[in-house]
XYZ file of C-alpha atoms in Angstrom:
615
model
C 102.843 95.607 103.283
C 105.593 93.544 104.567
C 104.365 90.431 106.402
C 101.396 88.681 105.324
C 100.562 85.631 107.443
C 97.317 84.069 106.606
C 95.937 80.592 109.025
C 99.548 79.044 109.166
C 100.791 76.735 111.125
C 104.197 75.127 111.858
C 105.718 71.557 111.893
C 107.326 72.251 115.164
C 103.841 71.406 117.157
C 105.379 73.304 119.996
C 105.025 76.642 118.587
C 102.397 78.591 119.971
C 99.893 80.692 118.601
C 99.102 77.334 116.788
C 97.554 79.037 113.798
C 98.489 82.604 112.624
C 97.060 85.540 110.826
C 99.320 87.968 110.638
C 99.332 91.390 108.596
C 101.267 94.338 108.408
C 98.803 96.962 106.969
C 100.399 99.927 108.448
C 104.086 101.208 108.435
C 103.979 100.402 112.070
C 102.418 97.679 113.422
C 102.494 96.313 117.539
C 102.080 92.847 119.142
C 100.724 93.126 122.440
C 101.046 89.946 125.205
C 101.800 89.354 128.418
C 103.441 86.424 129.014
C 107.322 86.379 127.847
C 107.294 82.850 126.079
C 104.445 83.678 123.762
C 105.761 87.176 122.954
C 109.573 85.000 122.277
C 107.820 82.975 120.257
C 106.158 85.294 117.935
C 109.391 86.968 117.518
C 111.213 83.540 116.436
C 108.019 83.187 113.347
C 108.637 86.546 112.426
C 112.499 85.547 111.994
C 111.496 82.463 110.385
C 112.723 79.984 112.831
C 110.258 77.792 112.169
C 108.861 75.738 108.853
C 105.463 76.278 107.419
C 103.369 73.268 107.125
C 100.383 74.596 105.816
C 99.073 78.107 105.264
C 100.171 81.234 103.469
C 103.764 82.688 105.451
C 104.985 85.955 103.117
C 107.674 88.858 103.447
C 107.386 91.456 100.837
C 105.343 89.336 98.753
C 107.112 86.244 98.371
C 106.701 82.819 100.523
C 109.538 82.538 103.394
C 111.648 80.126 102.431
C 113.975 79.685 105.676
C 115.527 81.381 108.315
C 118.402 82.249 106.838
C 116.336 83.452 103.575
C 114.073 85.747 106.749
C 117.357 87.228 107.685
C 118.422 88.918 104.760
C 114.771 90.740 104.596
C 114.121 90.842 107.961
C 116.189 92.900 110.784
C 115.512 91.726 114.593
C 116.860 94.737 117.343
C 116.717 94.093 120.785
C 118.474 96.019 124.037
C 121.851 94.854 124.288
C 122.910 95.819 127.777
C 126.196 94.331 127.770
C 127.890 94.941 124.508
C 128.878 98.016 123.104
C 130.887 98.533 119.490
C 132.083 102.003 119.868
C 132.964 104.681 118.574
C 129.388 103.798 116.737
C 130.036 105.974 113.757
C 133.308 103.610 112.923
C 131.648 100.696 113.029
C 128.499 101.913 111.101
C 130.690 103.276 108.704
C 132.879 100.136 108.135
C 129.349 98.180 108.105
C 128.196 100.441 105.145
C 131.575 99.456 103.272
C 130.493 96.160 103.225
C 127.306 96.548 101.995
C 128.497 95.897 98.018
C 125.767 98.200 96.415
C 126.783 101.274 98.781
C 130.133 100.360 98.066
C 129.688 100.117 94.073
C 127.917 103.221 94.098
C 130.910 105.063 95.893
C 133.537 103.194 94.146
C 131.912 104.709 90.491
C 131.372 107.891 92.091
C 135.242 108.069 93.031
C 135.977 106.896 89.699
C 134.100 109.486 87.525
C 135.251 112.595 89.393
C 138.798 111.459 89.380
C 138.989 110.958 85.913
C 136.385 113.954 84.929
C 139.423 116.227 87.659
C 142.447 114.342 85.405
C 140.565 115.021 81.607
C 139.986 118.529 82.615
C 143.127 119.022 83.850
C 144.751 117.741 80.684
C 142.638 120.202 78.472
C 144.581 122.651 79.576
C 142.058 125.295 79.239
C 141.243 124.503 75.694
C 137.224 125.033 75.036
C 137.247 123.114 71.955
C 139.321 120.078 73.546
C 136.429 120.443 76.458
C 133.238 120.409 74.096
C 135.087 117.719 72.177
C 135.559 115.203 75.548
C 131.900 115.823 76.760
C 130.850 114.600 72.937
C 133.008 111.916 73.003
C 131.797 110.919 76.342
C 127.879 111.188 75.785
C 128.878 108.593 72.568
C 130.101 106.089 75.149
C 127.913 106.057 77.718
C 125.244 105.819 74.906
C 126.236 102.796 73.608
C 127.217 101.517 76.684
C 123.903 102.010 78.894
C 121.794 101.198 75.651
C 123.846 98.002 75.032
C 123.446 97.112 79.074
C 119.935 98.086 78.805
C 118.771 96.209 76.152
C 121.104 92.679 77.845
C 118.801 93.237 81.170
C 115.634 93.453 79.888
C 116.086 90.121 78.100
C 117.351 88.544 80.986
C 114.503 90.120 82.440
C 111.885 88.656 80.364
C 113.859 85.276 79.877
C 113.731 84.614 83.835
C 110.187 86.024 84.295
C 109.444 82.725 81.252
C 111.797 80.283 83.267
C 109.984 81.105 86.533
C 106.743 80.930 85.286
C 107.641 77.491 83.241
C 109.056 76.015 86.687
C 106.658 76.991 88.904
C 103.747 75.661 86.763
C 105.345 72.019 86.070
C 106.119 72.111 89.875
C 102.679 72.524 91.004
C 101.099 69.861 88.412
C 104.151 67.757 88.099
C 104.654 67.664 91.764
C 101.391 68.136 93.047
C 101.763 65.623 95.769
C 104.838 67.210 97.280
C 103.943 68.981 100.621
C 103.513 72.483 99.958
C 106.607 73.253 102.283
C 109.036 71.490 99.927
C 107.293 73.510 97.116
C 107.850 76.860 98.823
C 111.634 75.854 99.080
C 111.638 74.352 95.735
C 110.403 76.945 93.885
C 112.951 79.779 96.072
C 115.746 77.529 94.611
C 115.079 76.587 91.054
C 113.939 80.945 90.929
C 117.837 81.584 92.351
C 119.434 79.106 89.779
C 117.723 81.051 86.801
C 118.725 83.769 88.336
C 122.218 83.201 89.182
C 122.545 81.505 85.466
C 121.216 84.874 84.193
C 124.314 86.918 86.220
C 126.533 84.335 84.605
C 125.260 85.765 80.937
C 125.833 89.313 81.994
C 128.870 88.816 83.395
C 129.723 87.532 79.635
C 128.508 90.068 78.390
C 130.080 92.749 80.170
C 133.378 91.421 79.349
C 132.488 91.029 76.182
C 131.380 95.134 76.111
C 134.410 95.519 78.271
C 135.960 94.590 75.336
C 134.915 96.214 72.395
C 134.965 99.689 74.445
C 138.590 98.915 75.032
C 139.169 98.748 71.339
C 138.073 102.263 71.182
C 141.272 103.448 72.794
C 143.378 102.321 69.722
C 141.931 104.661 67.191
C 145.255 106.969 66.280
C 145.944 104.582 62.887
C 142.798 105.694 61.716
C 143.471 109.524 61.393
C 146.795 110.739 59.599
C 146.871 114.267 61.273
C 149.446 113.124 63.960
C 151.316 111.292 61.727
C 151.373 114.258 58.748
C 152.463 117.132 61.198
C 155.357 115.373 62.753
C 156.380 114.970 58.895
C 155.893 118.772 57.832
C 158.872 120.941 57.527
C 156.720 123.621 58.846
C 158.073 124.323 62.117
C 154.821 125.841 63.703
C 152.842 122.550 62.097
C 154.974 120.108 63.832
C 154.867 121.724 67.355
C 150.863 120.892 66.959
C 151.930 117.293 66.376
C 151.251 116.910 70.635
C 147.644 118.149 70.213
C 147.332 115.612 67.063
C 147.221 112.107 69.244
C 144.347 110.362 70.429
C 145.113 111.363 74.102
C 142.043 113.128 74.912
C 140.023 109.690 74.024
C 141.933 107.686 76.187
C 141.115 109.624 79.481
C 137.073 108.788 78.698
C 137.539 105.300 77.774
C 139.640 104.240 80.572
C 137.610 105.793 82.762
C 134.311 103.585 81.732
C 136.317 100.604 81.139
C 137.114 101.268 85.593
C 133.439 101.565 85.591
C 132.705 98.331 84.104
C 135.001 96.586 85.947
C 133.102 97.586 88.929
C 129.835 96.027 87.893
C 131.686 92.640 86.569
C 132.932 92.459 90.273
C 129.959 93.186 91.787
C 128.037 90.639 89.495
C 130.769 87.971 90.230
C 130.376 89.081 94.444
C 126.039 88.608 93.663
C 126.736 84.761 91.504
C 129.133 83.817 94.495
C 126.667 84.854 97.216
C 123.760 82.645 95.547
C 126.151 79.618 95.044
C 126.580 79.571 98.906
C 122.732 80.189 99.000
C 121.708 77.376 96.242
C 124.209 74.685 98.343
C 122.418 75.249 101.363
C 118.592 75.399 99.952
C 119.792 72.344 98.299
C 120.980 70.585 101.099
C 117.374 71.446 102.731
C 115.235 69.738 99.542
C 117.283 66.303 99.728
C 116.604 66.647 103.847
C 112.446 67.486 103.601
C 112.873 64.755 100.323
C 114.086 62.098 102.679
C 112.196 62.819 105.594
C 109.038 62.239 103.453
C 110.289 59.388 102.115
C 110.215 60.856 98.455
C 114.012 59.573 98.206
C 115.937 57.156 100.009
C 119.436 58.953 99.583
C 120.769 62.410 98.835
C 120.543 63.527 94.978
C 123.492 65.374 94.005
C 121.665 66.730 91.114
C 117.675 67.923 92.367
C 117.382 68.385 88.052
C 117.092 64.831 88.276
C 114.591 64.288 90.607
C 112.355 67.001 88.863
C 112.623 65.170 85.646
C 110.726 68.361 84.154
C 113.892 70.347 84.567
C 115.369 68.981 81.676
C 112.458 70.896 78.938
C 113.690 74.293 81.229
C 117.540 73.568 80.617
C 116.701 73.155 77.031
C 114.895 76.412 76.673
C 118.103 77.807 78.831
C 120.399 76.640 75.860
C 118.604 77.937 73.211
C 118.499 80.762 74.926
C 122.182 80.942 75.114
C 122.978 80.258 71.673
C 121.083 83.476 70.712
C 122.830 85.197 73.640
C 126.496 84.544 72.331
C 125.502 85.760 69.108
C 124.500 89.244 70.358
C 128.164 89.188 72.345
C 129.999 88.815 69.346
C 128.041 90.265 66.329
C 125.760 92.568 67.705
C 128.352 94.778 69.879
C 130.940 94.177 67.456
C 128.333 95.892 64.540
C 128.213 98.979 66.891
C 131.443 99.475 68.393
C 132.225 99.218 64.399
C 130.128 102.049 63.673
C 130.951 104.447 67.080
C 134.738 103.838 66.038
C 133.980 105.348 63.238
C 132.367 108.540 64.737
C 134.752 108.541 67.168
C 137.684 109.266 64.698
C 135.499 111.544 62.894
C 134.330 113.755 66.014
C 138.757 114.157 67.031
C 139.431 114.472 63.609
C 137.464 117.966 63.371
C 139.215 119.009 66.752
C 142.470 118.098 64.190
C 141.221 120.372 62.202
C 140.642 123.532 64.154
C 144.274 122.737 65.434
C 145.696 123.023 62.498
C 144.084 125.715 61.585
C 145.213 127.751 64.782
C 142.195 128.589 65.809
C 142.226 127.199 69.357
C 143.755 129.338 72.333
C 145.433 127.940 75.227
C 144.590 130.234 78.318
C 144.977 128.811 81.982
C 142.417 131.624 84.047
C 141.471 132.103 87.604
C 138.069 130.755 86.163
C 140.135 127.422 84.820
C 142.303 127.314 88.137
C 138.170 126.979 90.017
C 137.045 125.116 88.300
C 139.929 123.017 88.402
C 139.852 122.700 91.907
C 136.488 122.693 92.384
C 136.794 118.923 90.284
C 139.394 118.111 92.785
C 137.657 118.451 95.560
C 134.986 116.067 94.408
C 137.310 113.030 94.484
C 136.162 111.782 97.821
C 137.669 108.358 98.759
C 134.727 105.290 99.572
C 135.414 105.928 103.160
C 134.629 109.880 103.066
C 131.694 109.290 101.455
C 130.165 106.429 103.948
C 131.052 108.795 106.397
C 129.338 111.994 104.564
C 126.509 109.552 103.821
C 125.603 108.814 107.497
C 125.522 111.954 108.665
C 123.410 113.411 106.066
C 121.562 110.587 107.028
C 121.256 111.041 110.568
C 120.650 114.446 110.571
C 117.073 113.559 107.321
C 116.195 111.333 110.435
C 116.240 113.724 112.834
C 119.035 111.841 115.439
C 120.704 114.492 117.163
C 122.595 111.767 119.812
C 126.402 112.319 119.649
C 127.792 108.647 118.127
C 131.496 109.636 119.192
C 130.505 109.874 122.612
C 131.672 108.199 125.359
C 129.009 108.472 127.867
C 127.011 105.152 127.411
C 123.217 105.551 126.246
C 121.120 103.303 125.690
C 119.406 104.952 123.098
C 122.612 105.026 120.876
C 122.164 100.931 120.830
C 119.044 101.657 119.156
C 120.082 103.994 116.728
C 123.004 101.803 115.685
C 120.684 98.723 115.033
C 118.409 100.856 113.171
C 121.073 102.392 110.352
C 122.732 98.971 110.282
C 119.294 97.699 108.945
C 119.196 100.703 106.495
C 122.856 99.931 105.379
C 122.179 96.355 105.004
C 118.754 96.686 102.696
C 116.411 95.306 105.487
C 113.737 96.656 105.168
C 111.212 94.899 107.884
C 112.601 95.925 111.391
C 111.475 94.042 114.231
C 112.041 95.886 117.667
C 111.470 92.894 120.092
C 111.118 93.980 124.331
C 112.814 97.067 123.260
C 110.164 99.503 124.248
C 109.347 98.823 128.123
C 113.176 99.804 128.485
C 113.280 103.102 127.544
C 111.173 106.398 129.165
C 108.223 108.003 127.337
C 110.659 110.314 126.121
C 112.473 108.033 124.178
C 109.971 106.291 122.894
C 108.756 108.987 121.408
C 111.798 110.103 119.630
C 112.559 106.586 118.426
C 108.781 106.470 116.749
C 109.459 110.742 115.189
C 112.822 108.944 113.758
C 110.939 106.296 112.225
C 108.428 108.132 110.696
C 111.317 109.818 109.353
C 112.751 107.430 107.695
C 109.241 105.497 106.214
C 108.879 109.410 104.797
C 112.528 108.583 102.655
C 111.542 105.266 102.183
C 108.253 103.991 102.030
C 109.251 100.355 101.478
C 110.395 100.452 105.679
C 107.554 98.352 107.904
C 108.436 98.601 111.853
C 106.490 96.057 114.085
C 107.086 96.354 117.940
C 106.777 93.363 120.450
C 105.938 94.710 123.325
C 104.347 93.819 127.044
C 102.304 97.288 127.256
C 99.209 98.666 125.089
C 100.313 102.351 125.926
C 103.668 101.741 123.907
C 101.220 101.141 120.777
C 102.433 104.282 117.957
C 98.839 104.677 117.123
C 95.706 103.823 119.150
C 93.480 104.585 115.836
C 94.894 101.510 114.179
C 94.078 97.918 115.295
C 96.847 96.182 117.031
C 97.753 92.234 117.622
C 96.803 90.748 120.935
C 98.646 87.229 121.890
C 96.628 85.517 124.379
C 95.871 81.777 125.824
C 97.931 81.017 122.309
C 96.067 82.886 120.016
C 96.251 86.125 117.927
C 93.401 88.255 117.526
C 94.082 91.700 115.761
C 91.565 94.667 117.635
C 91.474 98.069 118.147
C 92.240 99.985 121.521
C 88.338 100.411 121.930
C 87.491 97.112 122.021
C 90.553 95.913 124.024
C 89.245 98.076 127.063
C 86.002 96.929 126.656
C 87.254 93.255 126.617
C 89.812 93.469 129.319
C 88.637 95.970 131.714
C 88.877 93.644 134.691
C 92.408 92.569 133.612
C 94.583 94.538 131.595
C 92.567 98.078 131.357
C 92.010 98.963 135.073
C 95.576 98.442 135.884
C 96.189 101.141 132.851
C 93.495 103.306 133.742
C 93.264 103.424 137.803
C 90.961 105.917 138.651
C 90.585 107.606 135.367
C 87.622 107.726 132.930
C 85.880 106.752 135.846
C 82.993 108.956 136.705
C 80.256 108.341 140.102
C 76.460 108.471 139.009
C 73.414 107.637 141.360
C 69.488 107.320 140.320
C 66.563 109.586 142.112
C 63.478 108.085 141.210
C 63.508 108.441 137.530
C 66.813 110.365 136.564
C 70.012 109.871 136.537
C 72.600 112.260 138.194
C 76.289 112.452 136.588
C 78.717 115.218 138.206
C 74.769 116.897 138.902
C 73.757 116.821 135.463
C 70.067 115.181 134.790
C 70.143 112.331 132.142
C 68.372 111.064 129.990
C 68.834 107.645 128.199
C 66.719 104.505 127.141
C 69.937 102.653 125.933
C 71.095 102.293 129.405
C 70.433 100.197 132.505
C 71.501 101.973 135.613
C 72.225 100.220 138.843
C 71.256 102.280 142.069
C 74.564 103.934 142.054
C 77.908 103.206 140.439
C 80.352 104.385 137.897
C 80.281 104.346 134.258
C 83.188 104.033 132.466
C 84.321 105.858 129.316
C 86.421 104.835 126.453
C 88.818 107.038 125.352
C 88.343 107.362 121.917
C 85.009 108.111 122.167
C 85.091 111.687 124.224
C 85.591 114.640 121.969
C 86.458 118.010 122.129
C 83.991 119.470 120.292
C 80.099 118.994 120.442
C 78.827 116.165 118.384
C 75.610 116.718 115.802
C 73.157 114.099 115.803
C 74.967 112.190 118.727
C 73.280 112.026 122.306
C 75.494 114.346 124.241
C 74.959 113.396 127.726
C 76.708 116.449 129.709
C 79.584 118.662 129.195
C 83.010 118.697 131.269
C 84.842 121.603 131.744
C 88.564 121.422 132.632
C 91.814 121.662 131.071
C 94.633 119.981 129.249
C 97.637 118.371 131.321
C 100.578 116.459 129.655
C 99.741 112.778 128.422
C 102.395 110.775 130.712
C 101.274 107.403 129.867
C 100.906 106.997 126.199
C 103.336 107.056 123.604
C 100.302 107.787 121.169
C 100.756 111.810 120.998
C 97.158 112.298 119.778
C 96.070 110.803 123.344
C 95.612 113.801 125.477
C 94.791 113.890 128.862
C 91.900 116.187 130.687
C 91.279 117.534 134.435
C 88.214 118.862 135.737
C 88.564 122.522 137.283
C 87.585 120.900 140.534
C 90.309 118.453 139.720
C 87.640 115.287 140.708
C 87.837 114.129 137.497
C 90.702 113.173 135.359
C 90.415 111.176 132.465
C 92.053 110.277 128.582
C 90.667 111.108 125.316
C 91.707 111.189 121.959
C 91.942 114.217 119.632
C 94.106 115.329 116.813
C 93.570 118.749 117.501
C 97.123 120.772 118.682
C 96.296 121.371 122.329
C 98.751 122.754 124.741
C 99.446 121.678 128.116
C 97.068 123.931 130.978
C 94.631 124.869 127.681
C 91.109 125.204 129.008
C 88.991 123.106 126.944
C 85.246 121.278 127.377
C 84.841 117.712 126.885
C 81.673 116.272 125.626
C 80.676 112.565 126.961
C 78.183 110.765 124.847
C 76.033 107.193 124.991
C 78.685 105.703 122.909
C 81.726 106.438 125.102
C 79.815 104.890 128.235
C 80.776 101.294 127.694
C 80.332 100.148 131.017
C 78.456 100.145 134.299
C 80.572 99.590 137.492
């Protein structure tokens, strides 16, 4: 569930539907209207263009905040006619560079299998030195991911108390604060515990950054290099090169690059929610003023919510037992693993100096050798490798490089830029009454694609036409004389058969009957029903959901059709299938799940409950 919009309404009074209930309980979801303004201004709440006064407005669980907090969940694509960034596959990957986590991700990627390529290489075939570096390594990462581990979670539980602590002295120490300014309030004081947390484990990483650096200067501690260049044994003191601490070096530096990486990217994340804390703040001393709650801008909100000063307590305390981890707690450790360190290499010593290693560079060595190199793939390889494995798990087979002009290809782009940025609620607004059945068909397989990856993706389509809805079986959003109703495709014929429906249907579902004395004669079939009142003569009109294929038990089966199966031109719904009587009088839509091929002959069973009409 991404949206969840429950009897909301807006302090711009010129928004329209005045109240809104809004949910997205399906991975695709469609808003249905007629009129352009309405439909623009449904899009514009689903952005977040507009405040909530009162009501319950959330994305993803958590109250919208602003627009510009909407736009980093929410991704808006729309046909752009006039404005084309190609080639498409340079510009998506350059976009996917920019997204930091992708980028991390690559960066440690590149990182490992360059220095996994240069420590092998170094080995020089050696199985011992090999069994030795993959020990040495496993030590590391050990204490490394452990000590990380165990930071986060109490970060983790530390914010989960601040936010908890804030929001509750918010509510009953501001209780009188329009519940607007709360919503806003509560974003920013969860983003400055938050930030204030990255600050600690950015410490803290430098702090780990250091102590794993320390374990690069371990050669004092063993003798064996030292001894060996002494001996006046010839053969002794040629070992003297595979006495040194080399081998260490190649797996510390290489997690020491690693770290580096995720200090940067924490110091990119604090940076990013500075810029986002100025301009929330800047909002609370604008709603503050506007309600009179202040007379002039605060430059500190902790001193308007006077309760802030308990939380920034709590934050110290915290701190104080933070800084005491940083410098006893890894420094206990790295104390101990420096000691295993030195005594995992100084067994290697050993076997050296007892001659019981061989050096022996193989055609199994030289593969493997180059089968290391060829993992070093630089950031931009890898966006590149990463979209089209992409493209092809979401079944796009368009050419991005080409030059002919498509319009589908503007879709596509906007799509993976929303995957590469992390937005996961896609909003296709007018897109669908551009492109052909065709296409709309293939953009809806390429979603479902993609929800199947990811099931956190919700698509929602705002759209002019009911036979553009994904699936008829779920209920759909209606906008209408400035409301929003949610129904389902049965009971939106049955509304809006003198409007909307006819148009859709024409002369379909549409069947002639006439009464003789007592019966009633459909396509010259005798009826019988109580249920019903009959005109003279008429039509009775059939919803499409309601027809089967197959002969209902315990339903009142009126009369059988016989016909066959013609392709469904009108819907984008696959499941609706559409039927023609042999004599080809009839023609009409009906829904089945059932695999049936075009010119299949089939019989069609109409009962009571698909007659909702009389004409």
């Amino acid at each position: 569930m991404s949206y969840k919009i429950e009897k909301t309404t807006f302090t711009n009074k010129k928004v329209t539907p005045i109240e809104v209930n809004f949910e997205t309980k399906n991975f695709m979801t469609s808003i249905i209207g007629n009129k352009n303004e309405e439909l623009k201004n449904f899009k514009n709440i689903l952005y977040g263009k507009y405040l909530v006064k009162s009501g319950s407005f959330k994305i993803d669980g958590f109250d919208k905040v602003n627009k510009d907090w909407t736009k980093q969940r929410v991704s808006l694509i729309g046909m752009n006619r006039y404005f084309r960034k190609w080639p498409e596959k340079f510009w998506l990957s350059t976009s996917l560079l920019l997204n930091k986590e992708f980028f991390n991700k690559a960066k440690i990627k590149y990182i490992n299998n360059k220095y996994n390529y240069l420590s092998f290489l170094t080995t020089n075939n050696v199985k011992e030195d090999q069994t030795m570096r993959i020990k040495l390594e496993k030590m590391i990462l050990t204490f490394i991911d452990s000590s990380i581990d165990i930071e986060e979670q109490w970060l983790k539980d530390f914010l989960n108390q601040a936010v908890e602590f804030n929001n509750k002295n918010l509510n009953e120490k501001n209780d009188k604060l329009d519940e607007h300014i709360k919503i806003i309030a509560r974003d920013y004081f969860y983003l400055k515990e938050k930030t204030m947390n990255y600050e600690l484990l950015e410490t803290f990483l430098q702090s780990l950054w250091d102590k794993v650096y320390n374990f690069i200067e371990l050669t004092s501690l063993c003798k064996c290099e030292y001894l060996s260049k002494k001996s006046k044994d010839k053969s002794i003191k040629k070992l003297s090169k595979h006495l040194n601490f080399h081998q260490v070096n190649y797996v510390v530096r290489k997690q020491l690059k690693i770290i580096d990486v995720k200090i940067n990217f924490i110091r990119y994340k604090i940076l990013s929610n500075l810029n986002t804390l100025k301009n929330l703040e800047k909002q609370i001393n604008f709603e503050l003023i506007k309600v009179g709650k202040i007379t002039k801008k605060v430059k500190d909100l902790d001193t308007y919510f006077i309760w802030r000063k308990a939380s920034l307590a709590h934050r110290s305390e915290f701190i104080i037992k933070q800084e005491k981890m940083f410098f006893e707690g890894l420094s206990d450790e790295s104390t101990t693993l420096r000691g295993k360190i030195v005594e995992v290499v100084h067994s290697y010593h050993k076997l050296v100096l007892a001659k019981e290693i061989k050096l022996k560079k193989d055609s199994l060595y030289k593969e493997k050798l180059k089968e290391l190199k060829n993992k070093i793939k630089s950031m931009s390889v890898q966006s590149r490798e990463y979209i089209n494995k992409l493209v092809d798990e979401l079944g796009i087979k368009l050419d991005l490089f080409t030059i002919k002009w498509n319009k589908v290809i503007n879709i596509w782009f906007q799509v993976l830029r929303s995957i590469f940025l992390g937005k996961h609620n896609i909003v296709f607004y007018k897109v669908l009454e551009k492109l052909t059945l065709s296409e709309i068909k293939e953009l809806f397989h390429v979603l479902e694609n993609l929800h199947e990856l990811d099931k956190k993706y919700n698509f929602i389509f705002i759209d002019n036409k009911i036979q553009n809805v994904a699936n008829l079986q779920d209920k759909f959003y209606l906008i209408n004389n400035a409301k929003i109703n949610d129904l389902s495709f049965s009971e939106f014929i049955r509304k809006n058969w003198s409007t909307y429906a006819s148009e859709i249907f024409y002369n379909e579902n549409k069947i002639p009957y006439r009464v003789e004395k007592d019966r009633v004669i459909i396509l010259n079939n005798k009826v019988k029903t109580s249920s019903i009142k009959f005109k003279k003569e008429g039509y009775i009109l059939l919803d499409p959901t309601k027809i089967s294929c197959k002969k209902r038990e315990n339903k009142n089966n009126l009369f059988e059709l016989k016909g066959y199966v013609k392709d469904n031109n009108l819907f984008t719904d696959e499941n609706i299938k559409y039927f023609i009587s042999h004599d080809k009088s009839i023609k009409m839509y009906f829904y089945s799940r059932e695999e049936l091929k075009e010119n299949q002959k089939i019989s069609i069973y109409i009962t009571e409950e698909a007659i909702f009409e009389i004409v």
